[in-house]
């Protein structure tokens, strides 16, 4: 009954929806001429715009995207900068691009246009009179494009190799939700109206062009055939990448295509050409295939027609036949990813290996279906193109190369040592990409605006998570049912603009199932899937298995009985919340296991096995694993590696580190590093246990309760014990792309030293605000500290000022206050050495050295002067300022000054830094040249955290 009502309702909604659906039509005629000396396009464009909407339109929004390369005010430039790329921001005028000479007429009469107030790559035509509902107008304009350098995004040239995309004035989509204007971005794609293109390209005769549409010129067809014949006979392609002289004579070649929503073209004088064809699986129609490539990776492209063939074939088979006559892939360098799709034509970047090239070619060709034919709004719902396409990509690779694994490329010894033998490509490319974000609450929903993703999530969520979620849906529905749904979706929505709810309606209609757990939960939220088995009761005929949903998605769950590694029949259980007991046919199973085949994107797989015999039914056997590995669904992993530590008093200590987390994840974690000191012949080492909770929704994105403990010697005779519980808090932020972070840390330190009576206790509170923006990042630290004999407050400001593309000015400002009864705790003007670190918080080679080589290991704390001041300290206030500037790679010059109110110190010197090590060399200080002493004694040494981990055995 429920099902029937549900079916009727969803049928009704499809019907209702079909009635208010409309779609504008935009037909283009463009004549364009390429000038390959000054890298410009001169063009005339005629657009026939038909208003199929029920509204009269008095304006038309246009995208004029070459302007996104014009200056640093564009959304493209800002978004790239925000994401950490400064190449467009620092571009020269010559490298930039733009679109000019616009002069719009509508039906022969001039119309005004305004630039969008915020985005110069969008403009608005003010129509002299509205286009009535159902009316058609003819819009004309000349335009000139200055082609930018190809290193920024998708439109561009590398010398005389041209990638002409997003290049002409184009009306934005107007649909029932209104206008969809969007500035051009690299991260985030497109949404365009369907129509026809008739494009004539004039350029020097010796260029070869791959483009959208059917080539209309017999002579050019003949030329391509000739090139293909020649390419077929080449056995060795050579390495020449130089550009031949352009022909004096030009040619005009014409491409026509219907039912597409974009037109891209690629021109190069060096292209080799291969030609082939594919017979479509359903209609039997033949499609002509071309690949065009330079010598750059010609050896990889040898079999490229096969990749084109298989891509067109499998996508047609699984989703519906390719509706066009030609499909082309060209080799070109683009900055936005490994490849880029346009209707009928795709551009492929350097790939490195045959398999990578095949993957990119088939992926981009696949976009003809998911982007090209099914014209969804990619900017708002990137999963509908990139995600569903990635599902097809993974399926293609699995189908064609069922026994091939990425780990096969690793040396056998590595695969063995790191326990990667059973790791599948899906584990790596699908699951890990998603899990790493989900385990630390750094993931974002599958349905999310493209521009708001972090760079990591645009790949890990849009592509990877969508692909594995559709795997799950297909496994649950059955591949045939799933394929029927996709074919139905394709038939119903080809050459249209489907929305997420249209995909849902098709799937629910075809299957008669309520799929809201998928389309309304898994797709638009960061909720997680996690089931476990909580109980099994044996009945006479059946096992009664109680399943528990520990996650936040009531998706279906599949269980198997496993005997000696052999699985019995799978049982899919419809999703639920809480617990549910299901019957499963009785057998002599070793255990019952959830998701034996790894089809469910569960974020916790360590609770999926329940033994039918024995005592510890839910315990998975322990697996000792050197260094680290991926997660293991059947084992409890304990990782280990040898630990080695050195300090002056224990000398070398050797031991082992044991830990349970290799990839960051919430929950309980430990790392214990017991060691044996060869000098003191005693047990030394350190350990940490912590409990971490990550969250998307609470005020803190991370809460970590942690206890550190360590024991080493601090003099030749005396050892210390240090014990420090702490709490770390990271504030959540409204957007993960936000570069501003707030951290709070509170810790208690208990220090027991062998020869000193009584123990030392300290309490520390820290607050850090950091803004890791690409230009001029800075941070602010506030610290309060209380010990038995003092109270201290520190303010530190760090600023990294970008003078230009390469030069940086680092500024550190410090202000400290202390109220102390013991001079040990006075504020120090010089950077600390091990001896000044009274809480034993730093990793020091020698905690008790006042002078000598080992005392030159420095920690930039308090006043932080890199030169040794004459014991300048303060029992009240102390302030300092230091600057450094990178002269050349690895070499900085610094200047510093500070005062304690009484006296003034200053210095300048050089600072050499290389992998983990910084060497400070004072040149001139308040004491004179070389700090008034010989040069060598003034040299001090800083060691980075990473290097400390190696030396100090953490
Ligand atoms: Zn893609």
Short mmCIF file of N, CA, C and O in Angstrom, two decimals, residues 301-389:
data_model
loop_
_atom_site.label_atom_id
_atom_site.label_comp_id
_atom_site.label_asym_id
_atom_site.label_seq_id
_atom_site.Cartn_x
_atom_site.Cartn_y
_atom_site.Cartn_z
N UNK A 301 50.21 7.83 -27.09
CA UNK A 301 48.99 8.02 -27.87
C UNK A 301 48.82 6.97 -28.97
O UNK A 301 47.81 6.98 -29.68
N UNK A 302 49.81 6.12 -29.16
CA UNK A 302 49.78 5.11 -30.25
C UNK A 302 48.45 4.37 -30.32
O UNK A 302 47.89 4.17 -31.38
N UNK A 303 47.92 3.97 -29.15
CA UNK A 303 46.67 3.21 -29.13
C UNK A 303 45.48 4.07 -28.70
O UNK A 303 44.49 3.56 -28.19
N UNK A 304 45.58 5.37 -28.89
CA UNK A 304 44.54 6.25 -28.36
C UNK A 304 43.17 6.03 -29.01
O UNK A 304 42.14 6.25 -28.38
N UNK A 305 43.16 5.56 -30.25
CA UNK A 305 41.86 5.29 -30.90
C UNK A 305 41.12 4.18 -30.15
O UNK A 305 39.90 4.21 -30.00
N UNK A 306 41.89 3.21 -29.64
CA UNK A 306 41.27 2.14 -28.84
C UNK A 306 40.56 2.73 -27.61
O UNK A 306 39.44 2.33 -27.27
N UNK A 307 41.20 3.68 -26.95
CA UNK A 307 40.59 4.28 -25.75
C UNK A 307 39.32 5.05 -26.10
O UNK A 307 38.33 5.00 -25.38
N UNK A 308 39.39 5.76 -27.23
CA UNK A 308 38.21 6.50 -27.70
C UNK A 308 37.08 5.52 -28.02
O UNK A 308 35.93 5.72 -27.64
N UNK A 309 37.46 4.45 -28.72
CA UNK A 309 36.48 3.44 -29.11
C UNK A 309 35.78 2.86 -27.88
O UNK A 309 34.56 2.82 -27.78
N UNK A 310 36.59 2.43 -26.92
CA UNK A 310 36.02 1.76 -25.75
C UNK A 310 35.20 2.73 -24.90
O UNK A 310 34.17 2.36 -24.34
N UNK A 311 35.64 3.97 -24.83
CA UNK A 311 34.89 4.96 -24.05
C UNK A 311 33.52 5.18 -24.68
O UNK A 311 32.49 5.10 -23.99
N UNK A 312 33.50 5.46 -25.97
CA UNK A 312 32.21 5.72 -26.64
C UNK A 312 31.33 4.47 -26.55
O UNK A 312 30.13 4.56 -26.30
N UNK A 313 31.95 3.31 -26.71
CA UNK A 313 31.18 2.07 -26.69
C UNK A 313 30.55 1.81 -25.32
O UNK A 313 29.34 1.61 -25.20
N UNK A 314 31.38 1.83 -24.27
CA UNK A 314 30.86 1.49 -22.94
C UNK A 314 29.87 2.53 -22.42
O UNK A 314 28.84 2.19 -21.83
N UNK A 315 30.16 3.80 -22.63
CA UNK A 315 29.22 4.83 -22.17
C UNK A 315 27.88 4.69 -22.90
O UNK A 315 26.82 4.87 -22.31
N UNK A 316 27.96 4.35 -24.20
CA UNK A 316 26.72 4.14 -24.96
C UNK A 316 25.97 2.93 -24.42
O UNK A 316 24.75 2.96 -24.23
N UNK A 317 26.73 1.87 -24.18
CA UNK A 317 26.13 0.62 -23.70
C UNK A 317 25.42 0.83 -22.36
O UNK A 317 24.29 0.38 -22.16
N UNK A 318 26.08 1.52 -21.45
CA UNK A 318 25.54 1.65 -20.09
C UNK A 318 24.51 2.76 -19.96
O UNK A 318 23.67 2.72 -19.07
N UNK A 319 24.60 3.79 -20.82
CA UNK A 319 23.74 4.96 -20.61
C UNK A 319 22.85 5.31 -21.79
O UNK A 319 21.78 5.88 -21.61
N UNK A 320 23.28 4.97 -22.98
CA UNK A 320 22.51 5.33 -24.17
C UNK A 320 23.47 5.75 -25.27
O UNK A 320 24.53 6.30 -24.97
N UNK A 321 23.08 5.51 -26.53
CA UNK A 321 24.01 5.73 -27.65
C UNK A 321 24.43 7.19 -27.81
O UNK A 321 23.64 8.12 -27.62
N UNK A 322 25.68 7.34 -28.23
CA UNK A 322 26.26 8.66 -28.53
C UNK A 322 25.48 9.25 -29.70
O UNK A 322 25.36 8.61 -30.76
N UNK A 323 24.92 10.45 -29.58
CA UNK A 323 24.03 10.94 -30.62
C UNK A 323 24.72 11.72 -31.75
O UNK A 323 24.04 12.20 -32.65
N UNK A 324 26.04 11.90 -31.68
CA UNK A 324 26.71 12.74 -32.68
C UNK A 324 27.54 11.88 -33.63
O UNK A 324 27.66 10.67 -33.45
N UNK A 325 28.15 12.52 -34.65
CA UNK A 325 28.87 11.78 -35.69
C UNK A 325 30.37 11.65 -35.44
O UNK A 325 31.00 10.75 -35.95
N UNK A 326 30.92 12.63 -34.70
CA UNK A 326 32.37 12.64 -34.50
C UNK A 326 32.70 12.72 -33.02
O UNK A 326 31.94 13.30 -32.24
N UNK A 327 33.84 12.15 -32.69
CA UNK A 327 34.35 12.31 -31.33
C UNK A 327 35.87 12.42 -31.45
O UNK A 327 36.51 11.58 -32.09
N UNK A 328 36.43 13.47 -30.86
CA UNK A 328 37.86 13.77 -31.04
C UNK A 328 38.51 14.02 -29.69
O UNK A 328 37.90 14.62 -28.80
N UNK A 329 39.77 13.57 -29.56
CA UNK A 329 40.57 13.94 -28.39
C UNK A 329 41.85 14.58 -28.89
O UNK A 329 42.48 14.07 -29.81
N UNK A 330 42.21 15.73 -28.33
CA UNK A 330 43.46 16.38 -28.72
C UNK A 330 44.38 16.50 -27.51
O UNK A 330 43.94 16.56 -26.37
N UNK A 331 45.66 16.54 -27.83
CA UNK A 331 46.70 16.64 -26.81
C UNK A 331 47.00 18.13 -26.64
O UNK A 331 47.26 18.82 -27.60
N UNK A 332 46.90 18.62 -25.43
CA UNK A 332 47.20 20.03 -25.20
C UNK A 332 47.48 20.28 -23.74
O UNK A 332 47.05 19.51 -22.88
N UNK A 333 48.20 21.34 -23.46
CA UNK A 333 48.53 21.64 -22.07
C UNK A 333 47.48 22.58 -21.52
O UNK A 333 47.31 23.68 -22.02
N UNK A 334 46.75 22.15 -20.52
CA UNK A 334 45.84 23.08 -19.88
C UNK A 334 46.16 23.11 -18.40
O UNK A 334 46.69 22.16 -17.84
N UNK A 335 45.81 24.22 -17.78
CA UNK A 335 46.17 24.38 -16.38
C UNK A 335 45.13 23.80 -15.44
O UNK A 335 45.42 23.47 -14.31
N UNK A 336 43.90 23.65 -15.92
CA UNK A 336 42.83 23.21 -15.02
C UNK A 336 42.64 21.70 -15.11
O UNK A 336 41.70 21.21 -15.72
N UNK A 337 43.52 20.94 -14.50
CA UNK A 337 43.34 19.50 -14.42
C UNK A 337 43.98 18.76 -15.58
O UNK A 337 44.58 19.34 -16.48
N UNK A 338 43.85 17.43 -15.54
CA UNK A 338 44.50 16.56 -16.51
C UNK A 338 43.88 16.60 -17.88
O UNK A 338 44.49 16.23 -18.87
N UNK A 339 42.62 17.03 -17.95
CA UNK A 339 41.94 17.08 -19.23
C UNK A 339 40.69 17.92 -19.09
O UNK A 339 40.30 18.27 -17.98
N UNK A 340 40.09 18.24 -20.23
CA UNK A 340 38.87 19.06 -20.16
C UNK A 340 37.96 18.70 -21.31
O UNK A 340 38.40 18.49 -22.43
N UNK A 341 36.68 18.66 -20.97
CA UNK A 341 35.68 18.22 -21.93
C UNK A 341 34.97 19.38 -22.61
O UNK A 341 34.69 20.39 -21.98
N UNK A 342 34.71 19.21 -23.89
CA UNK A 342 33.79 20.08 -24.64
C UNK A 342 32.97 19.16 -25.51
O UNK A 342 33.35 17.99 -25.71
N UNK A 343 31.82 19.58 -26.01
CA UNK A 343 31.02 18.66 -26.82
C UNK A 343 31.82 18.14 -28.02
O UNK A 343 32.45 18.92 -28.72
N UNK A 344 31.82 16.87 -28.21
CA UNK A 344 32.50 16.15 -29.31
C UNK A 344 34.03 16.21 -29.26
O UNK A 344 34.70 15.54 -30.02
N UNK A 345 34.58 17.07 -28.42
CA UNK A 345 36.04 17.21 -28.43
C UNK A 345 36.55 17.40 -27.00
O UNK A 345 35.93 18.09 -26.20
N UNK A 346 37.66 16.73 -26.71
CA UNK A 346 38.23 16.86 -25.38
C UNK A 346 39.71 17.17 -25.51
O UNK A 346 40.34 16.78 -26.49
N UNK A 347 40.25 17.88 -24.54
CA UNK A 347 41.66 18.21 -24.56
C UNK A 347 42.33 17.48 -23.40
O UNK A 347 41.79 17.43 -22.29
N UNK A 348 43.46 16.88 -23.67
CA UNK A 348 44.11 16.01 -22.70
C UNK A 348 45.51 16.53 -22.40
O UNK A 348 46.29 16.76 -23.33
N UNK A 349 45.83 16.71 -21.14
CA UNK A 349 47.16 17.18 -20.74
C UNK A 349 48.17 16.05 -20.70
O UNK A 349 47.84 14.89 -20.97
N UNK A 350 49.40 16.39 -20.37
CA UNK A 350 50.44 15.37 -20.28
C UNK A 350 50.05 14.35 -19.22
O UNK A 350 49.57 14.70 -18.15
N UNK A 351 50.21 13.05 -19.53
CA UNK A 351 49.69 12.00 -18.67
C UNK A 351 50.75 11.14 -18.00
O UNK A 351 50.52 10.58 -16.95
N UNK A 352 51.88 10.96 -18.64
CA UNK A 352 52.97 10.19 -18.02
C UNK A 352 52.96 8.71 -18.33
O UNK A 352 53.98 8.14 -18.61
N UNK A 353 51.79 8.09 -18.23
CA UNK A 353 51.73 6.66 -18.50
C UNK A 353 50.56 6.35 -19.44
O UNK A 353 49.61 7.14 -19.55
N UNK A 354 50.66 5.19 -20.07
CA UNK A 354 49.60 4.75 -20.99
C UNK A 354 48.26 4.67 -20.26
O UNK A 354 47.23 5.12 -20.76
N UNK A 355 48.29 4.09 -19.03
CA UNK A 355 47.04 3.89 -18.32
C UNK A 355 46.43 5.22 -17.86
O UNK A 355 45.22 5.39 -17.90
N UNK A 356 47.29 6.14 -17.47
CA UNK A 356 46.78 7.45 -17.07
C UNK A 356 46.17 8.16 -18.27
O UNK A 356 45.12 8.79 -18.17
N UNK A 357 46.82 8.04 -19.42
CA UNK A 357 46.28 8.67 -20.63
C UNK A 357 44.92 8.07 -20.98
O UNK A 357 43.97 8.79 -21.26
N UNK A 358 44.83 6.76 -20.92
CA UNK A 358 43.55 6.11 -21.22
C UNK A 358 42.47 6.59 -20.25
O UNK A 358 41.35 6.89 -20.64
N UNK A 359 42.84 6.68 -18.95
CA UNK A 359 41.86 7.10 -17.95
C UNK A 359 41.35 8.51 -18.24
O UNK A 359 40.16 8.77 -18.20
N UNK A 360 42.28 9.41 -18.56
CA UNK A 360 41.85 10.79 -18.82
C UNK A 360 41.03 10.86 -20.10
O UNK A 360 39.97 11.49 -20.14
N UNK A 361 41.49 10.18 -21.16
CA UNK A 361 40.73 10.22 -22.42
C UNK A 361 39.32 9.68 -22.20
O UNK A 361 38.33 10.31 -22.58
N UNK A 362 39.21 8.51 -21.55
CA UNK A 362 37.87 7.92 -21.42
C UNK A 362 36.99 8.77 -20.50
O UNK A 362 35.81 8.93 -20.75
N UNK A 363 37.60 9.36 -19.47
CA UNK A 363 36.84 10.23 -18.56
C UNK A 363 36.30 11.45 -19.32
O UNK A 363 35.11 11.76 -19.22
N UNK A 364 37.17 12.10 -20.07
CA UNK A 364 36.74 13.31 -20.77
C UNK A 364 35.73 12.98 -21.87
O UNK A 364 34.75 13.70 -22.06
N UNK A 365 35.97 11.89 -22.59
CA UNK A 365 35.00 11.46 -23.60
C UNK A 365 33.65 11.17 -22.92
O UNK A 365 32.59 11.54 -23.42
N UNK A 366 33.72 10.58 -21.74
CA UNK A 366 32.50 10.27 -20.98
C UNK A 366 31.67 11.50 -20.64
O UNK A 366 30.45 11.42 -20.49
N UNK A 367 32.34 12.63 -20.53
CA UNK A 367 31.60 13.87 -20.25
C UNK A 367 30.65 14.25 -21.37
O UNK A 367 29.76 15.08 -21.17
N UNK A 368 30.82 13.66 -22.57
CA UNK A 368 29.82 13.92 -23.61
C UNK A 368 28.44 13.54 -23.10
O UNK A 368 27.45 14.15 -23.48
N UNK A 369 28.38 12.52 -22.22
CA UNK A 369 27.10 12.12 -21.64
C UNK A 369 26.77 13.01 -20.43
O UNK A 369 25.71 13.59 -20.38
N UNK A 370 27.72 13.08 -19.50
CA UNK A 370 27.44 13.78 -18.25
C UNK A 370 28.09 15.16 -18.27
O UNK A 370 29.22 15.33 -17.83
N UNK A 371 27.41 16.08 -18.85
CA UNK A 371 27.78 17.47 -19.09
C UNK A 371 27.25 17.85 -20.47
O UNK A 371 26.50 18.79 -20.62
N UNK A 372 27.69 17.06 -21.50
CA UNK A 372 27.34 17.40 -22.88
C UNK A 372 25.87 17.16 -23.18
O UNK A 372 25.12 18.09 -23.46
N UNK A 373 25.48 15.90 -23.10
CA UNK A 373 24.11 15.54 -23.50
C UNK A 373 23.13 15.81 -22.35
O UNK A 373 22.05 16.34 -22.55
N UNK A 374 23.55 15.43 -21.14
CA UNK A 374 22.74 15.73 -19.95
C UNK A 374 23.31 17.04 -19.37
O UNK A 374 24.29 17.04 -18.64
N UNK A 375 22.70 18.14 -19.78
CA UNK A 375 23.28 19.46 -19.49
C UNK A 375 22.89 20.01 -18.14
O UNK A 375 22.18 21.01 -18.03
N UNK A 376 23.37 19.36 -17.08
CA UNK A 376 23.04 19.81 -15.71
C UNK A 376 23.80 21.09 -15.37
O UNK A 376 24.71 21.50 -16.08
N UNK A 377 23.42 21.70 -14.27
CA UNK A 377 24.11 22.90 -13.80
C UNK A 377 25.36 22.46 -13.02
O UNK A 377 25.28 22.09 -11.86
N UNK A 378 26.49 22.51 -13.69
CA UNK A 378 27.72 21.98 -13.09
C UNK A 378 28.22 22.84 -11.94
O UNK A 378 28.86 22.33 -11.03
N UNK A 379 27.96 24.10 -12.00
CA UNK A 379 28.46 24.99 -10.95
C UNK A 379 27.77 24.71 -9.61
O UNK A 379 28.38 24.80 -8.56
N UNK A 380 26.47 24.36 -9.70
CA UNK A 380 25.72 24.10 -8.46
C UNK A 380 25.71 22.63 -8.06
O UNK A 380 25.59 22.31 -6.88
N UNK A 381 25.78 21.73 -9.04
CA UNK A 381 25.63 20.29 -8.74
C UNK A 381 26.70 19.50 -9.50
O UNK A 381 26.38 18.68 -10.37
N UNK A 382 27.95 19.74 -9.15
CA UNK A 382 29.06 19.13 -9.92
C UNK A 382 29.02 17.60 -9.90
O UNK A 382 29.54 16.95 -10.80
N UNK A 383 28.39 17.03 -8.88
CA UNK A 383 28.33 15.55 -8.82
C UNK A 383 27.55 14.98 -9.99
O UNK A 383 27.81 13.84 -10.40
N UNK A 384 26.61 15.75 -10.54
CA UNK A 384 25.80 15.22 -11.64
C UNK A 384 26.63 15.01 -12.91
O UNK A 384 26.29 14.18 -13.74
N UNK A 385 27.69 15.78 -13.07
CA UNK A 385 28.59 15.52 -14.20
C UNK A 385 29.86 14.80 -13.74
O UNK A 385 30.11 13.66 -14.09
N UNK A 386 30.66 15.46 -12.88
CA UNK A 386 31.92 14.84 -12.48
C UNK A 386 31.73 13.55 -11.69
O UNK A 386 32.46 12.59 -11.87
N UNK A 387 30.75 13.55 -10.80
CA UNK A 387 30.57 12.39 -9.93
C UNK A 387 30.04 11.18 -10.67
O UNK A 387 30.61 10.08 -10.59
N UNK A 388 28.94 11.36 -11.41
CA UNK A 388 28.37 10.22 -12.13
C UNK A 388 29.35 9.78 -13.22
O UNK A 388 29.51 8.60 -13.51
N UNK A 389 30.06 10.75 -13.79
CA UNK A 389 31.08 10.39 -14.79
C UNK A 389 32.19 9.57 -14.14
O UNK A 389 32.70 8.63 -14.74
#
